[in-house]
Amino acid sequence: MSLLSDKTYEYAEKHTTPDSAALQELIRETHLKTLAPRMLSGHLQGRLLSLLSHLVQPRRILEIGTFTGYSAICLAEGLANDGCIYALEANDELEYIIRKYITETGFDNKIKLLIGNALDIIPSIDETFDLVFIDAGKRDYPAYYDLVIDKVRRGGLIIADNILWSGKVLADKKDTDTQIIDAFNKKIHSDDRVENLLLPLRDGLMIMRKK
Ligand SMILES: C[S@@+](CC[C@H](N)C(=O)[O-])C[C@H]1O[C@@H](n2cnc3c(N)ncnc32)[C@H](O)[C@@H]1O
């Protein structure tokens, strides 16, 4: 779901660097073989993730919620030569498609796919991250943030997706998921450890720089 009009979105996509052929194929296969292809970050957001990653040139990235691998591959495009990304995904049925496209895009040595619950896995990763992308279960966003904040270096980025929740954060009466996301946005906005930008692209990205 995008808060931009379809025409504006189409125009923006048309005037944005295209995804690689392999990523376009991944998107096609995700639509054919999964029940919720709308979970994909999508072209504009994918190019933004790739651009931010190229700017940061991270050595260590953490992705929480990989789905079919689209955003992990976009982020991997900007890794430093000796960099790698830990990609965490709970659904083991997606492993074959993630691994297929990690190989097709040549990132076998750069993307470490870990299948399991991110809440269990994150504490076991002994790394300092330059960039973290949070895009898994929305109810756990505050927990993911609390688990990663001390693992991010000063100047590093944390990016959280879907923080407008299809615009429902604006409603007077909010359902439980929306209340949790609204509370997350307020938590980030009042956290002195980060400088934050709520970017209303697509379903909303919260971009945070650790001070
Ligand atoms: C919105 S999709 C991720 C989309 C992906 N980042 C992209 O842009 O293509 C969310 C994914 O998070 C996974 N997920 C949900 N809770 C999780 C958890 N606790 N640990 C790991 N993965 C989780 C889901 O199985 C789902 O595949």
GROMACS .gro file of N, CA and C in nm, residues 40-100:
model
  183
   40LEU      N    1   0.684  -0.761  -0.028
   40LEU     CA    2   0.808  -0.715  -0.092
   40LEU      C    3   0.826  -0.565  -0.072
   41SER      N    4   0.949  -0.521  -0.054
   41SER     CA    5   0.975  -0.377  -0.041
   41SER      C    6   0.932  -0.301  -0.166
   42GLY      N    7   0.952  -0.361  -0.283
   42GLY     CA    8   0.914  -0.294  -0.406
   42GLY      C    9   1.027  -0.207  -0.462
   43HIS      N   10   1.013  -0.175  -0.590
   43HIS     CA   11   1.121  -0.113  -0.667
   43HIS      C   12   1.176   0.016  -0.605
   44LEU      N   13   1.089   0.113  -0.574
   44LEU     CA   14   1.139   0.243  -0.523
   44LEU      C   15   1.211   0.225  -0.390
   45GLN      N   16   1.148   0.151  -0.300
   45GLN     CA   17   1.210   0.130  -0.169
   45GLN      C   18   1.337   0.047  -0.182
   46GLY      N   19   1.334  -0.048  -0.272
   46GLY     CA   20   1.453  -0.130  -0.296
   46GLY      C   21   1.570  -0.046  -0.343
   47ARG      N   22   1.541   0.046  -0.436
   47ARG     CA   23   1.651   0.133  -0.484
   47ARG      C   24   1.698   0.227  -0.373
   48LEU      N   25   1.606   0.272  -0.286
   48LEU     CA   26   1.648   0.357  -0.173
   48LEU      C   27   1.739   0.278  -0.079
   49LEU      N   28   1.702   0.153  -0.049
   49LEU     CA   29   1.786   0.071   0.040
   49LEU      C   30   1.924   0.050  -0.022
   50SER      N   31   1.926   0.025  -0.154
   50SER     CA   32   2.053   0.005  -0.223
   50SER      C   33   2.136   0.134  -0.218
   51LEU      N   34   2.070   0.246  -0.242
   51LEU     CA   35   2.140   0.376  -0.242
   51LEU      C   36   2.199   0.405  -0.103
   52LEU      N   37   2.117   0.387   0.002
   52LEU     CA   38   2.165   0.413   0.138
   52LEU      C   39   2.282   0.320   0.171
   53SER      N   40   2.271   0.196   0.128
   53SER     CA   41   2.378   0.101   0.155
   53SER      C   42   2.506   0.143   0.081
   54HIS      N   43   2.492   0.186  -0.045
   54HIS     CA   44   2.610   0.234  -0.117
   54HIS      C   45   2.674   0.353  -0.046
   55LEU      N   46   2.591   0.441   0.012
   55LEU     CA   47   2.645   0.560   0.080
   55LEU      C   48   2.720   0.520   0.208
   56VAL      N   49   2.662   0.426   0.282
   56VAL     CA   50   2.721   0.384   0.411
   56VAL      C   51   2.840   0.290   0.388
   57GLN      N   52   2.837   0.214   0.278
   57GLN     CA   53   2.936   0.109   0.249
   57GLN      C   54   2.959   0.019   0.372
   58PRO      N   55   2.851  -0.042   0.421
   58PRO     CA   56   2.860  -0.115   0.547
   58PRO      C   57   2.948  -0.240   0.539
   59ARG      N   58   3.011  -0.270   0.653
   59ARG     CA   59   3.081  -0.400   0.665
   59ARG      C   60   2.986  -0.503   0.723
   60ARG      N   61   2.895  -0.458   0.807
   60ARG     CA   62   2.800  -0.551   0.868
   60ARG      C   63   2.658  -0.493   0.861
   61ILE      N   64   2.568  -0.569   0.800
   61ILE     CA   65   2.427  -0.532   0.795
   61ILE      C   66   2.348  -0.642   0.866
   62LEU      N   67   2.241  -0.601   0.934
   62LEU     CA   68   2.146  -0.698   0.990
   62LEU      C   69   2.011  -0.670   0.927
   63GLU      N   70   1.951  -0.774   0.868
   63GLU     CA   71   1.813  -0.760   0.818
   63GLU      C   72   1.722  -0.851   0.900
   64ILE      N   73   1.614  -0.793   0.953
   64ILE     CA   74   1.518  -0.870   1.034
   64ILE      C   75   1.390  -0.883   0.951
   65GLY      N   76   1.369  -1.001   0.892
   65GLY     CA   77   1.254  -1.023   0.805
   65GLY      C   78   1.295  -1.018   0.659
   66THR      N   79   1.331  -1.136   0.604
   66THR     CA   80   1.390  -1.140   0.468
   66THR      C   81   1.288  -1.174   0.361
   67PHE      N   82   1.182  -1.248   0.398
   67PHE     CA   83   1.079  -1.291   0.303
   67PHE      C   84   1.147  -1.366   0.188
   68THR      N   85   1.140  -1.319   0.063
   68THR     CA   86   1.202  -1.394  -0.046
   68THR      C   87   1.341  -1.340  -0.085
   69GLY      N   88   1.392  -1.246  -0.009
   69GLY     CA   89   1.531  -1.203  -0.031
   69GLY      C   90   1.549  -1.071  -0.103
   70TYR      N   91   1.438  -1.008  -0.144
   70TYR     CA   92   1.450  -0.887  -0.227
   70TYR      C   93   1.531  -0.778  -0.157
   71SER      N   94   1.488  -0.738  -0.035
   71SER     CA   95   1.556  -0.626   0.031
   71SER      C   96   1.698  -0.663   0.073
   72ALA      N   97   1.719  -0.790   0.110
   72ALA     CA   98   1.855  -0.832   0.148
   72ALA      C   99   1.951  -0.813   0.031
   73ILE      N  100   1.903  -0.847  -0.089
   73ILE     CA  101   1.989  -0.834  -0.208
   73ILE      C  102   2.012  -0.686  -0.241
   74CYS      N  103   1.906  -0.604  -0.229
   74CYS     CA  104   1.923  -0.458  -0.251
   74CYS      C  105   2.028  -0.403  -0.155
   75LEU      N  106   2.019  -0.441  -0.028
   75LEU     CA  107   2.114  -0.390   0.072
   75LEU      C  108   2.255  -0.443   0.045
   76ALA      N  109   2.264  -0.568   0.002
   76ALA     CA  110   2.395  -0.630  -0.023
   76ALA      C  111   2.470  -0.558  -0.136
   77GLU      N  112   2.396  -0.494  -0.226
   77GLU     CA  113   2.460  -0.425  -0.340
   77GLU      C  114   2.559  -0.318  -0.294
   78GLY      N  115   2.537  -0.260  -0.172
   78GLY     CA  116   2.625  -0.152  -0.129
   78GLY      C  117   2.730  -0.192  -0.027
   79LEU      N  118   2.738  -0.322   0.003
   79LEU     CA  119   2.833  -0.369   0.105
   79LEU      C  120   2.978  -0.335   0.069
   80ALA      N  121   3.058  -0.310   0.171
   80ALA     CA  122   3.202  -0.297   0.150
   80ALA      C  123   3.256  -0.432   0.098
   81ASN      N  124   3.377  -0.427   0.040
   81ASN     CA  125   3.433  -0.549  -0.021
   81ASN      C  126   3.436  -0.667   0.075
   82ASP      N  127   3.470  -0.638   0.202
   82ASP     CA  128   3.478  -0.747   0.300
   82ASP      C  129   3.350  -0.754   0.385
   83GLY      N  130   3.240  -0.695   0.335
   83GLY     CA  131   3.118  -0.686   0.415
   83GLY      C  132   3.028  -0.808   0.401
   84CYS      N  133   2.935  -0.820   0.496
   84CYS     CA  134   2.834  -0.925   0.485
   84CYS      C  135   2.705  -0.882   0.554
   85ILE      N  136   2.597  -0.948   0.517
   85ILE     CA  137   2.467  -0.918   0.576
   85ILE      C  138   2.411  -1.044   0.640
   86TYR      N  139   2.367  -1.030   0.764
   86TYR     CA  140   2.294  -1.137   0.831
   86TYR      C  141   2.146  -1.116   0.798
   87ALA      N  142   2.086  -1.213   0.731
   87ALA     CA  143   1.946  -1.203   0.689
   87ALA      C  144   1.864  -1.303   0.770
   88LEU      N  145   1.772  -1.253   0.852
   88LEU     CA  146   1.697  -1.339   0.943
   88LEU      C  147   1.554  -1.359   0.892
   89GLU      N  148   1.514  -1.485   0.880
   89GLU     CA  149   1.379  -1.514   0.831
   89GLU      C  150   1.322  -1.633   0.909
   90ALA      N  151   1.199  -1.618   0.959
   90ALA     CA  152   1.138  -1.722   1.042
   90ALA      C  153   1.079  -1.837   0.959
   91ASN      N  154   1.036  -1.809   0.837
   91ASN     CA  155   0.961  -1.907   0.758
   91ASN      C  156   1.056  -1.993   0.674
   92ASP      N  157   1.075  -2.119   0.716
   92ASP     CA  158   1.172  -2.204   0.645
   92ASP      C  159   1.125  -2.243   0.505
   93GLU      N  160   0.995  -2.227   0.476
   93GLU     CA  161   0.946  -2.260   0.341
   93GLU      C  162   0.998  -2.161   0.237
   94LEU      N  163   1.050  -2.048   0.282
   94LEU     CA  164   1.100  -1.948   0.187
   94LEU      C  165   1.248  -1.967   0.156
   95GLU      N  166   1.312  -2.061   0.226
   95GLU     CA  167   1.458  -2.073   0.215
   95GLU      C  168   1.503  -2.101   0.071
   96TYR      N  169   1.428  -2.189   0.000
   96TYR     CA  170   1.474  -2.228  -0.135
   96TYR      C  171   1.476  -2.107  -0.230
   97ILE      N  172   1.377  -2.022  -0.218
   97ILE     CA  173   1.370  -1.908  -0.311
   97ILE      C  174   1.474  -1.803  -0.274
   98ILE      N  175   1.493  -1.782  -0.142
   98ILE     CA  176   1.597  -1.685  -0.099
   98ILE      C  177   1.733  -1.732  -0.151
   99ARG      N  178   1.763  -1.861  -0.127
   99ARG     CA  179   1.896  -1.912  -0.167
   99ARG      C  180   1.914  -1.908  -0.319
  100LYS      N  181   1.805  -1.936  -0.392
  100LYS     CA  182   1.813  -1.933  -0.539
  100LYS      C  183   1.860  -1.795  -0.587
   0.00000   0.00000   0.00000
